[in-house]
Amino acid sequence: YASYQWSTGDTTYYTFVDQEGEYSVLINTAEGCQNLESVVMNDTYVDIKVPNAFTPNSDGLNDTFKPLVNLERIKHYHLAIYNKWGQLLFESNDPLKGWDGQNPGNGVYTWVIDYENRVGKAGQMKGTVAVVK
């Protein structure tokens, strides 16, 4: 199309939003036709990718357990790592800080991530990670 005018002020064919609400786009063709479309954003997706294993052997490859977090889509973050007895081994509120896995030996550990997205919706993820030395 010839042009786009989003209610956010963007003029590209797409836009990113981090607030719930209604958004519209006015589309113009080269022939002079116009179309107004709108969408309601009810939730903002938080993309967190979590590995299921890592090798803390100081070889410079995969030495820390650190979920990949889209920092633009998250407001609050908390990672906790527990052993099989439920004892807390590691925690961080910094998505850029990972667990080095140096204290325990080989095994499977439980992780819990609590987060809040940009629109204030809280979520929790749980899983396990294998430490392979």
PDB file of C-alpha atoms in Angstrom:
ATOM      1  CA  TYR A   1       0.000   0.000   0.000  1.00  0.00           C
ATOM      2  CA  ALA A   2       1.035   3.596  -0.469  1.00  0.00           C
ATOM      3  CA  SER A   3       0.829   4.705   3.153  1.00  0.00           C
ATOM      4  CA  TYR A   4      -0.114   3.695   6.682  1.00  0.00           C
ATOM      5  CA  GLN A   5      -1.156   5.901   9.589  1.00  0.00           C
ATOM      6  CA  TRP A   6      -1.479   4.130  12.945  1.00  0.00           C
ATOM      7  CA  SER A   7      -3.248   5.623  15.940  1.00  0.00           C
ATOM      8  CA  THR A   8       0.136   5.316  17.694  1.00  0.00           C
ATOM      9  CA  GLY A   9       1.701   7.734  15.204  1.00  0.00           C
ATOM     10  CA  ASP A  10       3.669   5.029  13.371  1.00  0.00           C
ATOM     11  CA  THR A  11       3.667   5.131   9.575  1.00  0.00           C
ATOM     12  CA  THR A  12       5.111   1.680   8.881  1.00  0.00           C
ATOM     13  CA  TYR A  13       3.027  -1.307   7.766  1.00  0.00           C
ATOM     14  CA  TYR A  14       3.279  -2.737  11.312  1.00  0.00           C
ATOM     15  CA  THR A  15       3.505  -1.366  14.831  1.00  0.00           C
ATOM     16  CA  PHE A  16       4.479  -2.667  18.262  1.00  0.00           C
ATOM     17  CA  VAL A  17       2.362  -1.851  21.297  1.00  0.00           C
ATOM     18  CA  ASP A  18       2.852  -2.595  24.989  1.00  0.00           C
ATOM     19  CA  GLN A  19      -0.412  -1.289  26.398  1.00  0.00           C
ATOM     20  CA  GLU A  20      -3.868  -2.816  26.279  1.00  0.00           C
ATOM     21  CA  GLY A  21      -6.406  -0.852  24.268  1.00  0.00           C
ATOM     22  CA  GLU A  22      -7.810  -0.263  20.821  1.00  0.00           C
ATOM     23  CA  TYR A  23      -5.481   0.563  17.941  1.00  0.00           C
ATOM     24  CA  SER A  24      -6.372   1.570  14.396  1.00  0.00           C
ATOM     25  CA  VAL A  25      -4.596   2.005  11.086  1.00  0.00           C
ATOM     26  CA  LEU A  26      -5.660   4.082   8.090  1.00  0.00           C
ATOM     27  CA  ILE A  27      -4.391   2.449   4.888  1.00  0.00           C
ATOM     28  CA  ASN A  28      -4.107   4.362   1.598  1.00  0.00           C
ATOM     29  CA  THR A  29      -3.535   2.823  -1.825  1.00  0.00           C
ATOM     30  CA  ALA A  30      -1.711   4.482  -4.708  1.00  0.00           C
ATOM     31  CA  GLU A  31      -5.069   4.793  -6.481  1.00  0.00           C
ATOM     32  CA  GLY A  32      -6.509   6.913  -3.646  1.00  0.00           C
ATOM     33  CA  CYS A  33      -8.613   4.275  -1.882  1.00  0.00           C
ATOM     34  CA  GLN A  34      -8.674   4.288   1.911  1.00  0.00           C
ATOM     35  CA  ASN A  35      -9.502   1.666   4.524  1.00  0.00           C
ATOM     36  CA  LEU A  36      -9.653   2.035   8.303  1.00  0.00           C
ATOM     37  CA  GLU A  37      -9.000  -1.106  10.359  1.00  0.00           C
ATOM     38  CA  SER A  38      -8.817  -1.528  14.126  1.00  0.00           C
ATOM     39  CA  VAL A  39      -7.787  -4.140  16.630  1.00  0.00           C
ATOM     40  CA  VAL A  40      -8.197  -4.444  20.397  1.00  0.00           C
ATOM     41  CA  MET A  41      -5.125  -5.539  22.366  1.00  0.00           C
ATOM     42  CA  ASN A  42      -6.268  -7.504  25.423  1.00  0.00           C
ATOM     43  CA  ASP A  43      -2.973  -9.002  26.495  1.00  0.00           C
ATOM     44  CA  THR A  44       0.710  -8.644  25.748  1.00  0.00           C
ATOM     45  CA  TYR A  45       2.618 -11.842  25.069  1.00  0.00           C
ATOM     46  CA  VAL A  46       5.859 -12.359  26.978  1.00  0.00           C
ATOM     47  CA  ASP A  47       8.385 -14.452  25.087  1.00  0.00           C
ATOM     48  CA  ILE A  48      10.671 -16.325  27.498  1.00  0.00           C
ATOM     49  CA  LYS A  49      12.740 -19.183  26.105  1.00  0.00           C
ATOM     50  CA  VAL A  50      14.198 -21.523  28.720  1.00  0.00           C
ATOM     51  CA  PRO A  51      16.941 -24.087  28.015  1.00  0.00           C
ATOM     52  CA  ASN A  52      16.545 -27.584  29.470  1.00  0.00           C
ATOM     53  CA  ALA A  53      20.258 -28.254  30.091  1.00  0.00           C
ATOM     54  CA  PHE A  54      23.623 -26.517  30.413  1.00  0.00           C
ATOM     55  CA  THR A  55      27.265 -27.434  30.986  1.00  0.00           C
ATOM     56  CA  PRO A  56      29.003 -25.285  33.634  1.00  0.00           C
ATOM     57  CA  ASN A  57      32.495 -26.569  32.833  1.00  0.00           C
ATOM     58  CA  SER A  58      34.154 -23.194  32.085  1.00  0.00           C
ATOM     59  CA  ASP A  59      34.741 -23.963  28.411  1.00  0.00           C
ATOM     60  CA  GLY A  60      33.006 -20.745  27.373  1.00  0.00           C
ATOM     61  CA  LEU A  61      30.068 -22.569  25.792  1.00  0.00           C
ATOM     62  CA  ASN A  62      26.709 -22.894  27.541  1.00  0.00           C
ATOM     63  CA  ASP A  63      28.298 -22.272  30.974  1.00  0.00           C
ATOM     64  CA  THR A  64      25.289 -20.571  32.587  1.00  0.00           C
ATOM     65  CA  PHE A  65      21.580 -21.235  32.827  1.00  0.00           C
ATOM     66  CA  LYS A  66      19.954 -18.035  31.643  1.00  0.00           C
ATOM     67  CA  PRO A  67      16.484 -17.865  30.106  1.00  0.00           C
ATOM     68  CA  LEU A  68      16.224 -15.640  27.038  1.00  0.00           C
ATOM     69  CA  VAL A  69      13.868 -12.790  27.890  1.00  0.00           C
ATOM     70  CA  ASN A  70      12.557 -10.077  25.594  1.00  0.00           C
ATOM     71  CA  LEU A  71      13.443  -7.123  27.846  1.00  0.00           C
ATOM     72  CA  GLU A  72      11.092  -4.766  25.970  1.00  0.00           C
ATOM     73  CA  ARG A  73       8.058  -6.856  26.942  1.00  0.00           C
ATOM     74  CA  ILE A  74       8.734  -7.466  30.631  1.00  0.00           C
ATOM     75  CA  LYS A  75       8.455  -5.162  33.634  1.00  0.00           C
ATOM     76  CA  HIS A  76       9.303  -7.435  36.586  1.00  0.00           C
ATOM     77  CA  TYR A  77      11.255 -10.726  36.588  1.00  0.00           C
ATOM     78  CA  HIS A  78      12.313 -13.208  39.255  1.00  0.00           C
ATOM     79  CA  LEU A  79      14.159 -16.509  38.660  1.00  0.00           C
ATOM     80  CA  ALA A  80      14.612 -19.108  41.415  1.00  0.00           C
ATOM     81  CA  ILE A  81      16.467 -22.447  41.192  1.00  0.00           C
ATOM     82  CA  TYR A  82      15.743 -25.272  43.675  1.00  0.00           C
ATOM     83  CA  ASN A  83      17.329 -28.653  44.363  1.00  0.00           C
ATOM     84  CA  LYS A  84      15.294 -31.873  44.712  1.00  0.00           C
ATOM     85  CA  TRP A  85      14.679 -31.141  48.412  1.00  0.00           C
ATOM     86  CA  GLY A  86      13.220 -27.721  47.651  1.00  0.00           C
ATOM     87  CA  GLN A  87      16.217 -25.769  48.914  1.00  0.00           C
ATOM     88  CA  LEU A  88      16.816 -22.466  47.137  1.00  0.00           C
ATOM     89  CA  LEU A  89      20.162 -22.545  45.291  1.00  0.00           C
ATOM     90  CA  PHE A  90      19.973 -19.370  43.232  1.00  0.00           C
ATOM     91  CA  GLU A  91      17.692 -16.411  42.644  1.00  0.00           C
ATOM     92  CA  SER A  92      17.846 -13.216  40.636  1.00  0.00           C
ATOM     93  CA  ASN A  93      15.632 -10.302  39.640  1.00  0.00           C
ATOM     94  CA  ASP A  94      17.948  -9.482  36.734  1.00  0.00           C
ATOM     95  CA  PRO A  95      17.026 -11.247  33.462  1.00  0.00           C
ATOM     96  CA  LEU A  96      20.603 -10.722  32.259  1.00  0.00           C
ATOM     97  CA  LYS A  97      22.105 -12.656  35.190  1.00  0.00           C
ATOM     98  CA  GLY A  98      22.314 -16.434  34.880  1.00  0.00           C
ATOM     99  CA  TRP A  99      22.990 -19.331  37.263  1.00  0.00           C
ATOM    100  CA  ASP A 100      26.554 -20.650  37.016  1.00  0.00           C
ATOM    101  CA  GLY A 101      25.621 -24.100  38.376  1.00  0.00           C
ATOM    102  CA  GLN A 102      28.893 -24.390  40.286  1.00  0.00           C
ATOM    103  CA  ASN A 103      27.514 -25.421  43.697  1.00  0.00           C
ATOM    104  CA  PRO A 104      25.605 -28.616  42.847  1.00  0.00           C
ATOM    105  CA  GLY A 105      26.792 -31.597  40.918  1.00  0.00           C
ATOM    106  CA  ASN A 106      25.208 -33.251  37.913  1.00  0.00           C
ATOM    107  CA  GLY A 107      21.473 -33.593  38.198  1.00  0.00           C
ATOM    108  CA  VAL A 108      18.096 -32.073  37.459  1.00  0.00           C
ATOM    109  CA  TYR A 109      17.001 -28.878  39.200  1.00  0.00           C
ATOM    110  CA  THR A 110      13.691 -27.053  39.305  1.00  0.00           C
ATOM    111  CA  TRP A 111      13.320 -23.467  38.154  1.00  0.00           C
ATOM    112  CA  VAL A 112      10.476 -21.004  38.685  1.00  0.00           C
ATOM    113  CA  ILE A 113      10.135 -17.712  36.826  1.00  0.00           C
ATOM    114  CA  ASP A 114       7.667 -15.091  38.049  1.00  0.00           C
ATOM    115  CA  TYR A 115       7.175 -12.128  35.751  1.00  0.00           C
ATOM    116  CA  GLU A 116       4.945  -9.187  34.979  1.00  0.00           C
ATOM    117  CA  ASN A 117       4.462  -7.906  31.462  1.00  0.00           C
ATOM    118  CA  ARG A 118       4.343  -4.243  30.405  1.00  0.00           C
ATOM    119  CA  VAL A 119       0.569  -4.011  30.937  1.00  0.00           C
ATOM    120  CA  GLY A 120       0.799  -5.389  34.484  1.00  0.00           C
ATOM    121  CA  LYS A 121      -0.349  -8.962  33.841  1.00  0.00           C
ATOM    122  CA  ALA A 122       1.517 -11.397  36.107  1.00  0.00           C
ATOM    123  CA  GLY A 123       2.577 -14.854  35.037  1.00  0.00           C
ATOM    124  CA  GLN A 124       4.606 -17.811  36.234  1.00  0.00           C
ATOM    125  CA  MET A 125       6.595 -20.490  34.437  1.00  0.00           C
ATOM    126  CA  LYS A 126       8.018 -23.689  35.973  1.00  0.00           C
ATOM    127  CA  GLY A 127      10.297 -26.384  34.682  1.00  0.00           C
ATOM    128  CA  THR A 128      13.484 -28.331  35.133  1.00  0.00           C
ATOM    129  CA  VAL A 129      17.052 -27.939  33.927  1.00  0.00           C
ATOM    130  CA  ALA A 130      19.760 -30.590  33.769  1.00  0.00           C
ATOM    131  CA  VAL A 131      23.281 -29.731  34.924  1.00  0.00           C
ATOM    132  CA  VAL A 132      25.828 -31.726  32.941  1.00  0.00           C
ATOM    133  CA  LYS A 133      29.459 -31.322  34.015  1.00  0.00           C
TER     134      LYS A 133
END
